[in-house]
Every structure is written in structure tokens, then in C-alpha cells.
GROMACS .gro file of C-alpha atoms in nm:
model
  484
    1UNK     CA    1  11.148  14.998  10.544
    2UNK     CA    2  11.021  14.842  10.207
    3UNK     CA    3  11.079  14.495  10.111
    4UNK     CA    4  11.224  14.428   9.768
    5UNK     CA    5  11.037  14.219   9.531
    6UNK     CA    6  11.377  14.070   9.443
    7UNK     CA    7  11.381  13.873   9.780
    8UNK     CA    8  11.101  13.651   9.673
    9UNK     CA    9  11.147  13.336   9.460
   10UNK     CA   10  10.914  13.058   9.362
   11UNK     CA   11  11.023  12.719   9.386
   12UNK     CA   12  10.985  12.516   9.061
   13UNK     CA   13  10.940  12.184   9.248
   14UNK     CA   14  10.686  12.322   9.495
   15UNK     CA   15  10.340  12.177   9.503
   16UNK     CA   16  10.004  12.374   9.501
   17UNK     CA   17   9.860  12.664   9.306
   18UNK     CA   18  10.077  12.964   9.251
   19UNK     CA   19   9.840  13.176   9.475
   20UNK     CA   20   9.916  12.917   9.765
   21UNK     CA   21  10.287  12.917   9.697
   22UNK     CA   22  10.295  13.299   9.726
   23UNK     CA   23  10.083  13.290  10.043
   24UNK     CA   24  10.324  13.024  10.192
   25UNK     CA   25  10.648  13.215  10.086
   26UNK     CA   26  10.529  13.549  10.248
   27UNK     CA   27  10.403  13.366  10.561
   28UNK     CA   28  10.732  13.174  10.616
   29UNK     CA   29  10.914  13.503  10.558
   30UNK     CA   30  10.706  13.650  10.845
   31UNK     CA   31  10.739  13.341  11.077
   32UNK     CA   32  11.105  13.314  11.031
   33UNK     CA   33  11.155  13.676  11.126
   34UNK     CA   34  11.287  13.781  10.775
   35UNK     CA   35  10.985  14.009  10.724
   36UNK     CA   36  10.905  14.222  11.027
   37UNK     CA   37  10.596  14.417  11.158
   38UNK     CA   38  10.543  14.743  10.976
   39UNK     CA   39  10.757  14.659  10.672
   40UNK     CA   40  10.606  14.767  10.338
   41UNK     CA   41  10.539  14.475  10.104
   42UNK     CA   42  10.621  14.504   9.723
   43UNK     CA   43  10.312  14.619   9.516
   44UNK     CA   44  10.114  14.340   9.364
   45UNK     CA   45  10.231  14.472   9.016
   46UNK     CA   46  10.604  14.470   9.099
   47UNK     CA   47  10.586  14.117   9.280
   48UNK     CA   48  10.375  13.970   8.977
   49UNK     CA   49  10.627  14.104   8.717
   50UNK     CA   50  10.923  13.966   8.923
   51UNK     CA   51  10.769  13.632   8.977
   52UNK     CA   52  10.636  13.601   8.602
   53UNK     CA   53  10.271  13.548   8.740
   54UNK     CA   54   9.948  13.753   8.695
   55UNK     CA   55   9.889  14.041   8.912
   56UNK     CA   56   9.546  13.892   9.022
   57UNK     CA   57   9.723  13.591   9.146
   58UNK     CA   58   9.943  13.805   9.375
   59UNK     CA   59   9.641  14.007   9.469
   60UNK     CA   60   9.441  13.703   9.574
   61UNK     CA   61   9.734  13.580   9.783
   62UNK     CA   62   9.767  13.919   9.962
   63UNK     CA   63   9.388  13.924  10.028
   64UNK     CA   64   9.418  13.581  10.205
   65UNK     CA   65   9.727  13.704  10.410
   66UNK     CA   66   9.529  14.010  10.497
   67UNK     CA   67   9.227  13.795  10.616
   68UNK     CA   68   9.465  13.591  10.832
   69UNK     CA   69   9.635  13.904  10.967
   70UNK     CA   70   9.978  13.842  10.831
   71UNK     CA   71   9.929  14.170  10.622
   72UNK     CA   72   9.752  14.494  10.680
   73UNK     CA   73   9.634  14.733  10.408
   74UNK     CA   74   9.690  15.116  10.455
   75UNK     CA   75   9.451  15.248  10.172
   76UNK     CA   76   9.660  15.352   9.872
   77UNK     CA   77   9.988  15.310  10.038
   78UNK     CA   78   9.972  14.933   9.985
   79UNK     CA   79  10.034  14.623  10.204
   80UNK     CA   80  10.253  14.605  10.508
   81UNK     CA   81  10.345  14.308  10.747
   82UNK     CA   82  10.083  14.333  11.014
   83UNK     CA   83  10.163  14.451  11.366
   84UNK     CA   84   9.950  14.165  11.477
   85UNK     CA   85  10.138  13.906  11.261
   86UNK     CA   86  10.268  13.588  11.447
   87UNK     CA   87  10.592  13.654  11.619
   88UNK     CA   88  10.878  13.429  11.532
   89UNK     CA   89  11.002  13.221  11.835
   90UNK     CA   90  11.277  13.383  12.044
   91UNK     CA   91  11.480  13.103  12.157
   92UNK     CA   92  11.817  12.958  12.102
   93UNK     CA   93  11.847  12.577  12.082
   94UNK     CA   94  12.030  12.418  12.371
   95UNK     CA   95  12.361  12.258  12.294
   96UNK     CA   96  12.331  11.886  12.236
   97UNK     CA   97  12.427  11.686  12.551
   98UNK     CA   98  12.529  11.328  12.566
   99UNK     CA   99  12.250  11.096  12.580
  100UNK     CA  100  12.295  10.858  12.888
  101UNK     CA  101  11.981  10.663  12.879
  102UNK     CA  102  12.029  10.295  12.822
  103UNK     CA  103  11.755  10.248  12.558
  104UNK     CA  104  11.835   9.872  12.534
  105UNK     CA  105  11.698   9.850  12.899
  106UNK     CA  106  11.454  10.139  12.906
  107UNK     CA  107  11.234  10.016  12.627
  108UNK     CA  108  10.946   9.814  12.747
  109UNK     CA  109  10.848   9.690  12.394
  110UNK     CA  110  11.028   9.650  12.084
  111UNK     CA  111  10.856   9.739  11.757
  112UNK     CA  112  11.158   9.811  11.518
  113UNK     CA  113  11.319   9.456  11.522
  114UNK     CA  114  11.080   9.285  11.270
  115UNK     CA  115  11.174   9.328  10.903
  116UNK     CA  116  10.864   9.501  10.728
  117UNK     CA  117  10.781   9.575  10.360
  118UNK     CA  118  10.960   9.888  10.238
  119UNK     CA  119  10.895  10.082   9.929
  120UNK     CA  120  11.113  10.372   9.822
  121UNK     CA  121  10.955  10.722   9.887
  122UNK     CA  122  11.052  10.814   9.540
  123UNK     CA  123  10.912  10.500   9.381
  124UNK     CA  124  10.748  10.694   9.102
  125UNK     CA  125  11.088  10.799   8.975
  126UNK     CA  126  11.172  10.423   8.904
  127UNK     CA  127  11.100  10.314   8.541
  128UNK     CA  128  10.924   9.987   8.626
  129UNK     CA  129  10.764   9.998   8.969
  130UNK     CA  130  10.604   9.653   9.011
  131UNK     CA  131  10.491   9.745   9.377
  132UNK     CA  132  10.177   9.682   9.554
  133UNK     CA  133   9.904   9.916   9.685
  134UNK     CA  134  10.008  10.261   9.567
  135UNK     CA  135   9.771  10.502   9.405
  136UNK     CA  136   9.788  10.541   9.018
  137UNK     CA  137   9.768  10.914   8.938
  138UNK     CA  138   9.653  10.819   8.577
  139UNK     CA  139   9.357  10.646   8.718
  140UNK     CA  140   9.248  10.840   9.040
  141UNK     CA  141   8.982  11.105   8.985
  142UNK     CA  142   9.153  11.399   9.152
  143UNK     CA  143   8.891  11.641   9.008
  144UNK     CA  144   8.578  11.493   9.172
  145UNK     CA  145   8.770  11.434   9.499
  146UNK     CA  146   8.886  11.782   9.510
  147UNK     CA  147   8.500  11.889   9.449
  148UNK     CA  148   8.388  11.669   9.720
  149UNK     CA  149   8.659  11.793   9.965
  150UNK     CA  150   8.539  12.153   9.885
  151UNK     CA  151   8.175  12.055   9.913
  152UNK     CA  152   8.268  11.915  10.269
  153UNK     CA  153   8.422  12.242  10.351
  154UNK     CA  154   8.078  12.427  10.294
  155UNK     CA  155   7.851  12.606  10.556
  156UNK     CA  156   7.609  12.320  10.541
  157UNK     CA  157   7.870  12.066  10.652
  158UNK     CA  158   8.034  12.299  10.920
  159UNK     CA  159   7.942  12.045  11.196
  160UNK     CA  160   8.080  11.763  11.015
  161UNK     CA  161   8.421  11.953  10.943
  162UNK     CA  162   8.460  12.093  11.302
  163UNK     CA  163   8.252  11.897  11.545
  164UNK     CA  164   8.398  11.641  11.791
  165UNK     CA  165   8.206  11.333  11.724
  166UNK     CA  166   8.344  11.190  12.056
  167UNK     CA  167   8.297  10.817  11.991
  168UNK     CA  168   8.067  10.839  11.684
  169UNK     CA  169   8.113  10.838  11.304
  170UNK     CA  170   7.986  11.054  11.032
  171UNK     CA  171   7.620  10.931  10.982
  172UNK     CA  172   7.637  10.973  10.589
  173UNK     CA  173   7.938  10.763  10.551
  174UNK     CA  174   7.791  10.501  10.790
  175UNK     CA  175   7.462  10.502  10.599
  176UNK     CA  176   7.634  10.447  10.257
  177UNK     CA  177   7.835  10.165  10.383
  178UNK     CA  178   7.518  10.001  10.537
  179UNK     CA  179   7.310  10.062  10.222
  180UNK     CA  180   7.549  10.007   9.941
  181UNK     CA  181   7.892   9.876  10.022
  182UNK     CA  182   7.805   9.585  10.256
  183UNK     CA  183   7.500   9.447  10.061
  184UNK     CA  184   7.749   9.387   9.763
  185UNK     CA  185   7.912   9.149   9.985
  186UNK     CA  186   7.599   8.983  10.091
  187UNK     CA  187   7.626   9.150  10.437
  188UNK     CA  188   7.336   9.310  10.623
  189UNK     CA  189   7.415   9.509  10.940
  190UNK     CA  190   7.274   9.781  11.169
  191UNK     CA  191   7.434  10.109  11.257
  192UNK     CA  192   7.565  10.001  11.606
  193UNK     CA  193   7.746   9.700  11.411
  194UNK     CA  194   7.968   9.934  11.192
  195UNK     CA  195   8.273  10.138  11.311
  196UNK     CA  196   8.498  10.366  11.101
  197UNK     CA  197   8.872  10.318  11.141
  198UNK     CA  198   9.198  10.460  11.029
  199UNK     CA  199   9.247  10.194  10.756
  200UNK     CA  200   9.237   9.828  10.781
  201UNK     CA  201   9.565   9.811  10.971
  202UNK     CA  202   9.396  10.021  11.255
  203UNK     CA  203   9.103   9.790  11.238
  204UNK     CA  204   9.314   9.472  11.273
  205UNK     CA  205   9.511   9.649  11.580
  206UNK     CA  206   9.211   9.744  11.761
  207UNK     CA  207   9.052   9.400  11.693
  208UNK     CA  208   9.359   9.223  11.843
  209UNK     CA  209   9.354   9.454  12.136
  210UNK     CA  210   8.995   9.372  12.221
  211UNK     CA  211   8.996   9.003  12.154
  212UNK     CA  212   9.347   8.870  12.251
  213UNK     CA  213   9.535   8.838  12.589
  214UNK     CA  214   9.860   8.650  12.675
  215UNK     CA  215   9.646   8.349  12.756
  216UNK     CA  216   9.472   8.336  12.410
  217UNK     CA  217   9.560   8.172  12.072
  218UNK     CA  218   9.540   8.330  11.752
  219UNK     CA  219   9.584   8.144  11.416
  220UNK     CA  220   9.717   8.320  11.098
  221UNK     CA  221   9.779   8.237  10.744
  222UNK     CA  222  10.145   8.172  10.659
  223UNK     CA  223  10.249   8.350  10.454
  224UNK     CA  224  10.034   8.660  10.557
  225UNK     CA  225  10.042   9.043  10.570
  226UNK     CA  226  10.366   9.099  10.773
  227UNK     CA  227  10.202   9.406  10.985
  228UNK     CA  228   9.922   9.167  11.097
  229UNK     CA  229  10.169   8.933  11.223
  230UNK     CA  230  10.354   9.214  11.409
  231UNK     CA  231  10.024   9.330  11.560
  232UNK     CA  232   9.963   8.990  11.691
  233UNK     CA  233  10.313   8.957  11.831
  234UNK     CA  234  10.277   9.275  12.020
  235UNK     CA  235   9.955   9.145  12.178
  236UNK     CA  236  10.170   8.870  12.333
  237UNK     CA  237   9.901   8.599  12.250
  238UNK     CA  238  10.000   8.256  12.150
  239UNK     CA  239  10.049   8.276  11.767
  240UNK     CA  240   9.997   7.980  11.531
  241UNK     CA  241  10.099   8.020  11.165
  242UNK     CA  242   9.904   7.792  10.941
  243UNK     CA  243  10.050   7.722  10.613
  244UNK     CA  244   9.808   7.789  10.325
  245UNK     CA  245   9.749   7.592   9.998
  246UNK     CA  246   9.612   7.675   9.667
  247UNK     CA  247   9.268   7.726   9.823
  248UNK     CA  248   9.378   7.959  10.113
  249UNK     CA  249   9.364   7.856  10.481
  250UNK     CA  250   9.294   7.499  10.544
  251UNK     CA  251   9.053   7.458  10.838
  252UNK     CA  252   9.154   7.103  10.930
  253UNK     CA  253   9.492   7.251  11.012
  254UNK     CA  254   9.376   7.466  11.295
  255UNK     CA  255   9.474   7.371  11.642
  256UNK     CA  256   9.178   7.293  11.889
  257UNK     CA  257   9.279   7.560  12.128
  258UNK     CA  258   9.227   7.838  11.871
  259UNK     CA  259   9.041   8.144  11.999
  260UNK     CA  260   9.070   8.375  11.705
  261UNK     CA  261   9.147   8.308  11.335
  262UNK     CA  262   9.270   8.589  11.108
  263UNK     CA  263   9.199   8.513  10.724
  264UNK     CA  264   9.187   8.682  10.379
  265UNK     CA  265   8.952   8.447  10.201
  266UNK     CA  266   8.871   8.659   9.892
  267UNK     CA  267   9.233   8.732   9.808
  268UNK     CA  268   9.484   8.559  10.018
  269UNK     CA  269   9.763   8.799  10.101
  270UNK     CA  270   9.999   8.758   9.945
  271UNK     CA  271   9.939   8.429   9.736
  272UNK     CA  272   9.590   8.586   9.602
  273UNK     CA  273   9.431   8.242   9.651
  274UNK     CA  274   9.056   8.244   9.689
  275UNK     CA  275   8.892   8.008   9.939
  276UNK     CA  276   8.613   7.820   9.787
  277UNK     CA  277   8.260   7.833   9.926
  278UNK     CA  278   8.296   7.472  10.049
  279UNK     CA  279   8.606   7.554  10.253
  280UNK     CA  280   8.443   7.861  10.386
  281UNK     CA  281   8.150   7.682  10.516
  282UNK     CA  282   8.382   7.427  10.670
  283UNK     CA  283   8.575   7.705  10.839
  284UNK     CA  284   8.249   7.828  10.975
  285UNK     CA  285   8.155   7.473  11.103
  286UNK     CA  286   8.498   7.437  11.279
  287UNK     CA  287   8.434   7.770  11.441
  288UNK     CA  288   8.092   7.662  11.569
  289UNK     CA  289   8.222   7.344  11.698
  290UNK     CA  290   8.555   7.463  11.844
  291UNK     CA  291   8.393   7.809  11.966
  292UNK     CA  292   8.642   8.048  11.805
  293UNK     CA  293   8.603   8.375  11.612
  294UNK     CA  294   8.714   8.476  11.263
  295UNK     CA  295   8.849   8.805  11.152
  296UNK     CA  296   8.786   8.835  10.775
  297UNK     CA  297   9.013   9.096  10.596
  298UNK     CA  298   8.845   9.161  10.267
  299UNK     CA  299   9.102   9.414  10.154
  300UNK     CA  300   9.063   9.372   9.771
  301UNK     CA  301   8.715   9.264   9.699
  302UNK     CA  302   8.661   9.566   9.454
  303UNK     CA  303   8.929   9.444   9.229
  304UNK     CA  304   8.738   9.133   9.112
  305UNK     CA  305   8.735   9.216   8.740
  306UNK     CA  306   8.757   8.865   8.599
  307UNK     CA  307   8.428   8.753   8.727
  308UNK     CA  308   8.188   8.836   9.025
  309UNK     CA  309   8.340   8.785   9.352
  310UNK     CA  310   8.238   8.511   9.584
  311UNK     CA  311   8.016   8.619   9.882
  312UNK     CA  312   8.202   8.726  10.187
  313UNK     CA  313   8.250   8.481  10.463
  314UNK     CA  314   8.070   8.719  10.686
  315UNK     CA  315   7.760   8.687  10.461
  316UNK     CA  316   7.758   8.308  10.550
  317UNK     CA  317   7.790   8.359  10.906
  318UNK     CA  318   7.467   8.268  11.102
  319UNK     CA  319   7.610   8.287  11.462
  320UNK     CA  320   7.791   8.622  11.466
  321UNK     CA  321   8.140   8.472  11.476
  322UNK     CA  322   8.285   8.665  11.189
  323UNK     CA  323   8.421   9.007  11.224
  324UNK     CA  324   8.464   9.187  10.880
  325UNK     CA  325   8.732   9.427  10.810
  326UNK     CA  326   8.699   9.653  10.497
  327UNK     CA  327   8.896   9.946  10.349
  328UNK     CA  328   8.875  10.219  10.105
  329UNK     CA  329   9.256  10.268  10.090
  330UNK     CA  330   9.325  10.017   9.827
  331UNK     CA  331   9.079  10.154   9.578
  332UNK     CA  332   9.098  10.512   9.659
  333UNK     CA  333   9.476  10.592   9.787
  334UNK     CA  334   9.654  10.450  10.058
  335UNK     CA  335   9.710  10.783  10.226
  336UNK     CA  336   9.341  10.824  10.289
  337UNK     CA  337   9.368  10.588  10.595
  338UNK     CA  338   8.991  10.504  10.587
  339UNK     CA  339   8.839  10.156  10.658
  340UNK     CA  340   8.559  10.005  10.881
  341UNK     CA  341   8.484   9.723  11.100
  342UNK     CA  342   8.172   9.514  11.089
  343UNK     CA  343   8.075   9.288  11.373
  344UNK     CA  344   7.812   9.208  11.648
  345UNK     CA  345   7.706   9.510  11.855
  346UNK     CA  346   7.881   9.402  12.185
  347UNK     CA  347   8.209   9.382  11.994
  348UNK     CA  348   8.166   9.721  11.813
  349UNK     CA  349   8.080   9.880  12.139
  350UNK     CA  350   8.414   9.774  12.299
  351UNK     CA  351   8.623   9.868  11.990
  352UNK     CA  352   8.434  10.197  11.971
  353UNK     CA  353   8.544  10.271  12.350
  354UNK     CA  354   8.907  10.177  12.268
  355UNK     CA  355   8.917  10.396  11.953
  356UNK     CA  356   8.774  10.689  12.163
  357UNK     CA  357   9.038  10.663  12.429
  358UNK     CA  358   9.319  10.652  12.174
  359UNK     CA  359   9.223  10.885  11.886
  360UNK     CA  360   8.849  10.974  11.947
  361UNK     CA  361   8.743  10.923  11.582
  362UNK     CA  362   8.881  10.945  11.227
  363UNK     CA  363   8.888  11.324  11.104
  364UNK     CA  364   8.526  11.440  11.028
  365UNK     CA  365   8.620  11.618  10.717
  366UNK     CA  366   8.786  11.313  10.563
  367UNK     CA  367   8.489  11.111  10.639
  368UNK     CA  368   8.240  11.344  10.497
  369UNK     CA  369   8.440  11.398  10.170
  370UNK     CA  370   8.446  11.024  10.141
  371UNK     CA  371   8.075  10.999  10.188
  372UNK     CA  372   8.027  11.244   9.911
  373UNK     CA  373   8.262  11.083   9.686
  374UNK     CA  374   8.075  10.753   9.743
  375UNK     CA  375   7.737  10.870   9.725
  376UNK     CA  376   7.772  11.090   9.418
  377UNK     CA  377   7.875  10.771   9.210
  378UNK     CA  378   8.237  10.887   9.174
  379UNK     CA  379   8.360  10.584   9.365
  380UNK     CA  380   8.190  10.318   9.147
  381UNK     CA  381   8.313  10.495   8.829
  382UNK     CA  382   8.666  10.489   8.974
  383UNK     CA  383   8.629  10.132   9.056
  384UNK     CA  384   8.509  10.042   8.708
  385UNK     CA  385   8.797  10.247   8.559
  386UNK     CA  386   9.055  10.070   8.775
  387UNK     CA  387   8.906   9.721   8.683
  388UNK     CA  388   8.932   9.791   8.311
  389UNK     CA  389   9.283   9.913   8.342
  390UNK     CA  390   9.394   9.623   8.570
  391UNK     CA  391   9.250   9.374   8.330
  392UNK     CA  392   9.455   9.516   8.048
  393UNK     CA  393   9.758   9.528   8.252
  394UNK     CA  394   9.715   9.181   8.388
  395UNK     CA  395   9.679   9.037   8.029
  396UNK     CA  396   9.981   9.224   7.932
  397UNK     CA  397  10.176   9.092   8.231
  398UNK     CA  398  10.051   8.733   8.184
  399UNK     CA  399  10.185   8.739   7.825
  400UNK     CA  400  10.534   8.864   7.940
  401UNK     CA  401  10.564   8.607   8.199
  402UNK     CA  402  10.467   8.330   7.970
  403UNK     CA  403  10.710   8.459   7.712
  404UNK     CA  404  11.005   8.405   7.976
  405UNK     CA  405  10.850   8.098   8.139
  406UNK     CA  406  10.868   8.275   8.490
  407UNK     CA  407  10.698   8.074   8.764
  408UNK     CA  408  10.372   8.208   8.904
  409UNK     CA  409  10.308   8.068   9.247
  410UNK     CA  410   9.977   8.241   9.279
  411UNK     CA  411   9.724   8.442   9.050
  412UNK     CA  412   9.400   8.551   9.180
  413UNK     CA  413   9.118   8.379   8.997
  414UNK     CA  414   8.892   8.686   9.044
  415UNK     CA  415   9.133   8.960   8.959
  416UNK     CA  416   9.341   9.150   9.224
  417UNK     CA  417   9.632   9.345   9.126
  418UNK     CA  418   9.932   9.125   9.176
  419UNK     CA  419  10.106   8.799   9.104
  420UNK     CA  420  10.283   8.584   9.370
  421UNK     CA  421  10.596   8.452   9.216
  422UNK     CA  422  10.861   8.198   9.285
  423UNK     CA  423  11.240   8.222   9.168
  424UNK     CA  424  11.445   7.898   9.144
  425UNK     CA  425  11.657   7.795   9.437
  426UNK     CA  426  11.897   7.916   9.556
  427UNK     CA  427  11.803   8.280   9.429
  428UNK     CA  428  11.750   8.511   9.724
  429UNK     CA  429  11.482   8.756   9.612
  430UNK     CA  430  11.599   9.019   9.869
  431UNK     CA  431  11.933   9.056   9.696
  432UNK     CA  432  11.749   9.023   9.360
  433UNK     CA  433  11.517   9.311   9.450
  434UNK     CA  434  11.827   9.526   9.540
  435UNK     CA  435  11.984   9.460   9.212
  436UNK     CA  436  11.692   9.523   9.015
  437UNK     CA  437  11.632   9.848   9.186
  438UNK     CA  438  11.967   9.966   9.030
  439UNK     CA  439  11.806   9.910   8.696
  440UNK     CA  440  11.496  10.092   8.772
  441UNK     CA  441  11.282   9.775   8.848
  442UNK     CA  442  11.091   9.754   9.189
  443UNK     CA  443  10.963   9.408   9.311
  444UNK     CA  444  10.889   9.302   9.658
  445UNK     CA  445  11.089   9.013   9.836
  446UNK     CA  446  10.852   8.748   9.981
  447UNK     CA  447  11.059   8.655  10.298
  448UNK     CA  448  10.876   8.907  10.530
  449UNK     CA  449  10.541   8.756  10.450
  450UNK     CA  450  10.650   8.418  10.622
  451UNK     CA  451  10.673   8.344  10.993
  452UNK     CA  452  10.985   8.221  11.144
  453UNK     CA  453  11.361   8.268  11.101
  454UNK     CA  454  11.399   8.018  10.814
  455UNK     CA  455  11.151   8.182  10.579
  456UNK     CA  456  11.197   8.091  10.214
  457UNK     CA  457  11.391   8.342  10.015
  458UNK     CA  458  11.275   8.248   9.682
  459UNK     CA  459  10.931   8.405   9.671
  460UNK     CA  460  10.845   8.763   9.549
  461UNK     CA  461  10.547   8.963   9.455
  462UNK     CA  462  10.504   9.188   9.139
  463UNK     CA  463  10.212   9.421   9.112
  464UNK     CA  464  10.052   9.588   8.812
  465UNK     CA  465   9.864   9.845   8.984
  466UNK     CA  466  10.102  10.124   8.965
  467UNK     CA  467  10.290  10.080   8.628
  468UNK     CA  468  10.164  10.177   8.292
  469UNK     CA  469  10.066   9.891   8.071
  470UNK     CA  470  10.335  10.004   7.798
  471UNK     CA  471  10.617   9.961   8.039
  472UNK     CA  472  10.519   9.598   8.183
  473UNK     CA  473  10.684   9.403   7.895
  474UNK     CA  474  11.011   9.592   7.923
  475UNK     CA  475  11.027   9.560   8.293
  476UNK     CA  476  10.959   9.185   8.287
  477UNK     CA  477  11.240   9.152   8.027
  478UNK     CA  478  11.486   9.302   8.290
  479UNK     CA  479  11.327   9.079   8.560
  480UNK     CA  480  11.390   8.766   8.369
  481UNK     CA  481  11.730   8.853   8.260
  482UNK     CA  482  11.825   8.899   8.621
  483UNK     CA  483  11.673   8.564   8.728
  484UNK     CA  484  11.887   8.397   8.440
   0.00000   0.00000   0.00000
């Protein structure tokens, strides 16, 4: 039996090349049981004419399917569904029975009760997305990232692609971090003092798992990154939120029983405050005097485009008390999920063992692709391009905010990608964000950043990392109108 070309259709909204779409279309037909072993496929000429694509595109798709044994070739007779093609599963779904589990009693831990930051999945469809931390497709170097990914798929990198590193990392990526990334922050380290993580959040989680117990006390900034507070809550340690001021975390407010301090000195999250050198030195003196550790999350140092960033807290540390968290997710793209930890060798050894027991290591292909992107200079070029674009957008946003006399509660002195704002009381920015979304404007309410049930409702964050410069003024006009 022959399969008609009329039974194939390309989805206009599908992703990927035409060749990939045709491959996927045929493979799904086989896996669903619609195309059966031995059935003759339409000729490449007929299918190309029907789909409105070139014949070579269909031929290349058929060739790939032939290599994967989805199709077979019978000389001049054409292509057929292979007798060895994957067989669709032969089962009937069981009828849904009543769930009698008392989940309120069965769950040992609760992870879904804390309100977290939320972004619409279709945020790009909004006219004015003032949201933080998303990739800007106008700035990202997709062409060179694709080339680096292809290079990492090559024969020379077969081991990096397929090998199980067990508890180790890609040596090329580690080498670049040691020789290029860390020295820019004034940090010198050895290979056994660096560990690759699945982003900064994974680094913070593993750090908390290794350092904290129910008997230990952790101090965090208030407001802070909501996921960090949730991580520490899950560790069941004693949690001490410390209100920040215009210079970030005040060391004198730390309780004497502190075991670990989590801080964002370069760009405080979310207020964007930068901790002065004098305060950083005082924090280190307190750590030495009271014998506690410091976890430094340096999540946005690459975005210091107004002037050179101040040295990392880790670079001032002479006693090995600072654990440094870095990430490529903010400057590359959040879906990359690639970060790193820097700390004393005994600490890294423990985190390495924890990581190995949970996920072994981040995917080797991703590590090698990132190593090529970094070492070939594409990353530095991307950061420069982002810095220039962010500087222009920041100036545009600053002018728009001044035009409407909107209250800025925090602006990074070195740059960054967002403003921390405050509306007049009694405006609830949660409701404000909901109302603005109906008009195509996305902002982030500030309440989730604060600890406690009585978090202030008047703060909000607006970012310029994911919105075109030409749209900023009109979006701020709508924001100002809603605040009035």
C-alpha cells in the first residue's frame, strides 16, 4: 500500500528547519502507527511539490530517516517504511480511578506554598515586557552559538559529548574560568577549587545542603532573591532576614550566632545596591571575629557598563571564608543553566560528592559548547554588545521615569539591567501588575522578595534587558497612567 503525499502537512508555527520538520512529521507518523512497516512513501518529487519545498530538502530528510532505520530504500522502487522501524506501543490506557491518597498527610515537605516570581510563558507576545533575566533575541549571537554547538558535536570532541565525567567537569571550561573569568573579578583559584553547576540556583542549593543543618543559622538580605529564601527554608536552618540599606547588607546588624551569610554585594537583588569596599572589608572582619562563612552571589557583574565593577568580595578574602557563586545564565540565556562555585578545596570536594550523587555532572555537550563560545571570544563580544544596548536602554528609561516623576528606590551605580521602584501607598503592585498585563505591560511585584507575612506591597521591579529601546517610553507612559 502506498502512502499519499496529501496526508502530510507542515505546521506554519513549527520550529526548526524544513528538513527537520519533514523528518519529525514522518517519524511521528510511524511512531503513532499511522504509517506501517512495508508501506511505500510518496516520492521525493511528489512530496516536495505537495509541501511546496525543494526536492533536495525532502531527499535529505529521507536520507536521515533511512540512516535511523525509519525508512528503507528499494533501489528505483523508492522509499518504504522500514520493517525495523520502531513499533508503536500496544497498550490501552487504564481507566482513571479515584485518588484516595491523603496528600496533605503524605507529603513530607511542602515546596509549593511559597509565592514565587512568575513570568508568562508567552512574555514575548506582550508589547512592553519590563521583566528581568530573559534572553534578548536581538542581542544573542545565535549563529556563533550554533557553530560552537556543532563543533562540540565533532569527532574530536566525542569524549566530551558522550563520556560520563562521573564527578568531574569539562577541563576546557574549567581552564577558561580559572584563567579568564575569575581574574577579572580579582580571584585566583586552583582546579580543585571550582565546580560547574546547573546555574546559580543549583549552586546555592548545594551550598545550603553542605553548610546548613537544623542547628545552624543563616543570615540573608531582606529583600532578597525569593528562591534563595525558599532554599534556606527547606534546609530547616534558623533563618535571619537582615534589612538592607542603600549600601546593601549592614554587617553590624548580623546576629552573633550567625554561621553562614548569603549576600549579593555587587548588585544587591533586587535593590541593585552596590556594597562599598569599606563595608566589604568590615563584613570580612566580622566573619573572622565571629567565625562565619560568606556566600557571595555575583550574578550580574558582567553588566557593569557604567564603570568598572568593584572587586569581588572573594578577592578580598584572605582566610578562605568566602564561597563565590557565578553564572553564565544572565549574560548568555537563562535556559543554559550553567554556573560555577569557587571555594576552598575541602568545601568543593563535599559539594562535588553531593552533585555526583544527585545528577553526576552538567551535560558534557553543553559544557564543551560553552567552553568554545567563551574561548573563541564570542562571549566577550556578546557582553560588550549587551553593555552598549543596556546603556542606551537605561538612559531612555531614566528619561521616561524622570518625565513622570516615578519613584526609583534603587538604581545600580555600575549598571545592571533593572530598576527597583516604589509606588505610593496604598497601591498594591500585585494588583497593579495584573491590571497592566491586560494592557500589554509586564512588571514584577516586589512582595515576593521580602520575608514575612507583612511584606510591603508598594515595591516593584522593571527591567530593560528584554524590551527594545523604542518601546520603553510608551510602556512607562502606560505604567505612569496606571499609577495615577
